[in-house]
mmCIF file of C-alpha atoms in Angstrom:
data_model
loop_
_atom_site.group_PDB
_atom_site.id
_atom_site.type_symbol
_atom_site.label_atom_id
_atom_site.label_comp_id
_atom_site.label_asym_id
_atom_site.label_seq_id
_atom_site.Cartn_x
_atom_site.Cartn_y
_atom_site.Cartn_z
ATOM 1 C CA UNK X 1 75.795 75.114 174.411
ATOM 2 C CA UNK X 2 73.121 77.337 173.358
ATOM 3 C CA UNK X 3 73.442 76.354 169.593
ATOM 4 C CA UNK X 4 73.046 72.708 170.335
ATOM 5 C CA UNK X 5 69.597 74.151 171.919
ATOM 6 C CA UNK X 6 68.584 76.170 168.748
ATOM 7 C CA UNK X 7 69.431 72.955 166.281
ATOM 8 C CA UNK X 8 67.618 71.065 168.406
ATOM 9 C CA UNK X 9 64.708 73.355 168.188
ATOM 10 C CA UNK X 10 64.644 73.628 164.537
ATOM 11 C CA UNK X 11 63.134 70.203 164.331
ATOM 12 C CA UNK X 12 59.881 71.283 166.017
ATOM 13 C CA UNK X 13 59.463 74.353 164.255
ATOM 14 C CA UNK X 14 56.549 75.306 161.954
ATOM 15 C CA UNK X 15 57.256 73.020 158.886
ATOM 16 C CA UNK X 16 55.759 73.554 155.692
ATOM 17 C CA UNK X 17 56.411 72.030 152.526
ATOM 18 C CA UNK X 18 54.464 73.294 149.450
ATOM 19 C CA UNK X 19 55.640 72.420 145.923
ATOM 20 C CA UNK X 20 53.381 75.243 144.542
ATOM 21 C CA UNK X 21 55.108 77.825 146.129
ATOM 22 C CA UNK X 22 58.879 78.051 146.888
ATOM 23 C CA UNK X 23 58.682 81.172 149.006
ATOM 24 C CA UNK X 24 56.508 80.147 151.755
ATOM 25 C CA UNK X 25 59.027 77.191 152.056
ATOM 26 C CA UNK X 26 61.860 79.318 152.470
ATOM 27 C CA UNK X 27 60.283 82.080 154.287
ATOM 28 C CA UNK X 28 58.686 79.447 157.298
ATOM 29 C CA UNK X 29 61.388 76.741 156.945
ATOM 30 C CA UNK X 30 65.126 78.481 157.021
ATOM 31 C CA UNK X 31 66.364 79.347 160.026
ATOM 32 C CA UNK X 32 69.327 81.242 161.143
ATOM 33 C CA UNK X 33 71.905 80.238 163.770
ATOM 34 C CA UNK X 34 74.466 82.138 165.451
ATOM 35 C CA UNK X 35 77.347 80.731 168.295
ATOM 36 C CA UNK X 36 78.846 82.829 171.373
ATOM 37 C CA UNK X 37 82.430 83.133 171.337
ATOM 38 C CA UNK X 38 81.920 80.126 174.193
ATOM 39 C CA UNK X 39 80.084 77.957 171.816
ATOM 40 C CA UNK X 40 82.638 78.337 169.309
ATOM 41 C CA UNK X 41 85.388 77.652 171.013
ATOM 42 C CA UNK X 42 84.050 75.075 173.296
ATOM 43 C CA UNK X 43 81.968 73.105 170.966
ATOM 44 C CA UNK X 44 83.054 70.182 168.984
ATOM 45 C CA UNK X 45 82.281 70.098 165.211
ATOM 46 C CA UNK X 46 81.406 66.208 166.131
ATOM 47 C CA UNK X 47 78.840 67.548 168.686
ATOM 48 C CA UNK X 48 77.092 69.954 166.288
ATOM 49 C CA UNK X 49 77.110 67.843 163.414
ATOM 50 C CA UNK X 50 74.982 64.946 165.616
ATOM 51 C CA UNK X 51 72.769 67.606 166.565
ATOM 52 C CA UNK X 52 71.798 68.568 163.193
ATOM 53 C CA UNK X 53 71.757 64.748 162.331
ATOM 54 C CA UNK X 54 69.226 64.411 164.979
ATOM 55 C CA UNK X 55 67.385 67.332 163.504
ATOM 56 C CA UNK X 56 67.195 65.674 160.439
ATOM 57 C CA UNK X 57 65.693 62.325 161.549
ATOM 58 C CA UNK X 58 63.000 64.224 163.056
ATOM 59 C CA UNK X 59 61.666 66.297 160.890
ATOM 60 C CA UNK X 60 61.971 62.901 158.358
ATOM 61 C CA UNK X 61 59.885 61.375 161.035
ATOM 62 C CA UNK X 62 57.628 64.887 161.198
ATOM 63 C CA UNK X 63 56.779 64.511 157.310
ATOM 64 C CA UNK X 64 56.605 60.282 157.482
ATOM 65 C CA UNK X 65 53.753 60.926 160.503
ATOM 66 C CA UNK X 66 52.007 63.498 158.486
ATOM 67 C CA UNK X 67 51.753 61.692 155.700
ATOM 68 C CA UNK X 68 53.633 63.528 153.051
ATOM 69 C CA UNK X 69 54.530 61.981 149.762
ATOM 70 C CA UNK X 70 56.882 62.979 147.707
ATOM 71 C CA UNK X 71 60.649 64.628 147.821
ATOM 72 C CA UNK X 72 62.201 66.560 150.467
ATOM 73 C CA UNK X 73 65.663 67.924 151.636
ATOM 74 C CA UNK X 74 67.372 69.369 154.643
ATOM 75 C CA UNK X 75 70.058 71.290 154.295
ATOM 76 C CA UNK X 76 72.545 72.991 155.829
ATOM 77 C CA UNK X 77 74.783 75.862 154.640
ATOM 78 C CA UNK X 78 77.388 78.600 156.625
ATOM 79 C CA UNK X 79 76.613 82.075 155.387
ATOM 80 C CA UNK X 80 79.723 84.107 155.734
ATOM 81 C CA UNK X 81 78.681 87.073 155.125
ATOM 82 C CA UNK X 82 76.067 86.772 158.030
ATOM 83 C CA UNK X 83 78.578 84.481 160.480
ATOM 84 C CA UNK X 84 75.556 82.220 160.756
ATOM 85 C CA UNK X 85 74.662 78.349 160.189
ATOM 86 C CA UNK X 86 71.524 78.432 158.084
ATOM 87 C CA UNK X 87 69.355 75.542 157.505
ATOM 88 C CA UNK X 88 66.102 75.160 155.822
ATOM 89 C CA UNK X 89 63.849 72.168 154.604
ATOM 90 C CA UNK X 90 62.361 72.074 151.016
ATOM 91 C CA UNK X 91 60.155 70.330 148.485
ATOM 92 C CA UNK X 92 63.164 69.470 146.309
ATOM 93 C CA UNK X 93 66.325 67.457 145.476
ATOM 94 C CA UNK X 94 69.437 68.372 146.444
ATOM 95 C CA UNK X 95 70.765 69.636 143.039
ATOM 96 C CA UNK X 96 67.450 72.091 142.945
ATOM 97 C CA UNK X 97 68.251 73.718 146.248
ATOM 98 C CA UNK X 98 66.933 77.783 146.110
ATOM 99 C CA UNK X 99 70.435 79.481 146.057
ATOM 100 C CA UNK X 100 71.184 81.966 143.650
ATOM 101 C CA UNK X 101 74.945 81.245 144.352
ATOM 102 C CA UNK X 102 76.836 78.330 142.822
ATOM 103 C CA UNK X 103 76.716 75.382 145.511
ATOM 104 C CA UNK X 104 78.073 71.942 145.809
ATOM 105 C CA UNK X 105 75.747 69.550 147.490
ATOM 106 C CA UNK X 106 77.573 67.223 149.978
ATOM 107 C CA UNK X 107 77.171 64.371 152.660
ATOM 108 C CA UNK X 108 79.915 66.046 154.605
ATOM 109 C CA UNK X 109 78.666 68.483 157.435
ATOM 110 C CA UNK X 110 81.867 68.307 158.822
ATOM 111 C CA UNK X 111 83.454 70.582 156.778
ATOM 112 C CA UNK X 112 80.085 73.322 156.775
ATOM 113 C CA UNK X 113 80.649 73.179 160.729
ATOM 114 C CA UNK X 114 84.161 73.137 161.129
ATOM 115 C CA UNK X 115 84.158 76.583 158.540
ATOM 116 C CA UNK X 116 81.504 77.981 161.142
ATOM 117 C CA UNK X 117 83.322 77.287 164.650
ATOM 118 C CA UNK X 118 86.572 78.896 163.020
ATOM 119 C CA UNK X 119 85.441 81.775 162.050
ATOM 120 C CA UNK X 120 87.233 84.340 164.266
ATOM 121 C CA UNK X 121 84.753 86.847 163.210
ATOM 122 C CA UNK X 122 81.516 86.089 162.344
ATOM 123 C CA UNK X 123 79.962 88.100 159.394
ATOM 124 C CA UNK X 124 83.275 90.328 158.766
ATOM 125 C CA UNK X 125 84.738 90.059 155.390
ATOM 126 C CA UNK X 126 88.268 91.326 155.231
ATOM 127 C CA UNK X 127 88.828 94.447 153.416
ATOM 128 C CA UNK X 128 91.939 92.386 151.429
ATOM 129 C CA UNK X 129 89.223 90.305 150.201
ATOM 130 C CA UNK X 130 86.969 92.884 148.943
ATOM 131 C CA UNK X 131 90.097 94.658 147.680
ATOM 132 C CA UNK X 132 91.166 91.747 145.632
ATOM 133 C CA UNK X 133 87.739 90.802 144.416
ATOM 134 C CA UNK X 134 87.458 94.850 143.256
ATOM 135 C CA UNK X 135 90.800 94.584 141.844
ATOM 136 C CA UNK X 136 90.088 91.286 139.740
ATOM 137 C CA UNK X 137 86.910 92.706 138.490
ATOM 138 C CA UNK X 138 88.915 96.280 136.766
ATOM 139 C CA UNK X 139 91.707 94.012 135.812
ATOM 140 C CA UNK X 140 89.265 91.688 133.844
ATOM 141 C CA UNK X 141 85.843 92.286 131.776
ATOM 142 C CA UNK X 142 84.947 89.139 132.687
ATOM 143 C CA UNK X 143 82.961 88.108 135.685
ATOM 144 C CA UNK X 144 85.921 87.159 138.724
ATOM 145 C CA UNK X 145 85.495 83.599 139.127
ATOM 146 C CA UNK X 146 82.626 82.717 142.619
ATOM 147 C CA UNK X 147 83.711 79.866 144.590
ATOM 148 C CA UNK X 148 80.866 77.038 145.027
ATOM 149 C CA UNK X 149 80.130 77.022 148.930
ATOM 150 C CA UNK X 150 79.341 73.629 150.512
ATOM 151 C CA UNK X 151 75.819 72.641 151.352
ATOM 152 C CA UNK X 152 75.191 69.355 153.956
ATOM 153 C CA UNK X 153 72.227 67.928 152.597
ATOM 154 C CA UNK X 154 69.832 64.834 153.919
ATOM 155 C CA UNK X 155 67.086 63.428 152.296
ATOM 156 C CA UNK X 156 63.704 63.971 154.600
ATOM 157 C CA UNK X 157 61.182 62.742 152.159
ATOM 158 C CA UNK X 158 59.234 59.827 151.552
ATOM 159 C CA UNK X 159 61.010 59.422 148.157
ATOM 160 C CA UNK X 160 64.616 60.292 147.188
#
């Protein structure tokens, strides 16, 4: 239950939230979190989405107690490529999230978790996949088509 640990921990970590500059947001706020083989197949997506619930209502409470006005967002995303949950807080709305990739904002963490806890090998990409994706792209001049990935996001801040 080690991940439950590391979610949990997230909402004590250094928090900063600076309009004026993006990249200290990102680089202090975003954390990455991996599961043992155990965790995965013993943990409940139920169980892991309250426990980043949780997370969220504190660090809501963390920026109410200090004060902060203005707009913030948690979010949560499952990097394949890296076989991690990542989740970050920001000084922005949910459609102005810092991805470079196409995302769909969503009140379903559910789905982000249950993707994560599947995954029968974390941070592997098929070689069928990268052989279709390299086919696609001779086939075609035009850019292969990128699949939004799902983002859980709550609203932290003292306005939404």
């Amino acid at each position: 239950m080690v991940l439950l640990t590391w979610i949990a921990e997230v909402a004590n970590e250094p928090l900063v939230l600076e309009p004026a500059d993006r990249r200290v947001e990102w680089e202090t706020n975003t954390w990455s979190l991996g599961a043992a083989d155990e965790d995965r197949s013993s943990l409940s997506v139920a169980e892991v989405v309250t426990a980043f619930e949780r997370t969220a209502a504190a660090i809501r409470q963390r920026i109410r107690d200090l004060g902060v006005s203005g707009v913030a967002t948690f979010y949560v995303w499952h990097d394949e490529q890296a076989g991690q949950l990542r989740c970050s807080t920001g000084s922005v709305s949910p459609d102005a999230l810092p991805f470079s990739g196409t995302y769909v904002a969503s009140d379903d963490l559910g789905a982000v978790v249950e993707g994560f806890l599947a995954d029968s090998e974390p941070g592997v990409i098929a070689w069928s996949d990268l052989d279709d994706a390299r086919n696609l792209s001779e086939q075609t001049e035009t850019e292969p088509e990128i699949r939004p990935f799902g983002v859980w996001v709550s609203s932290v801040g003292a306005s939404h």
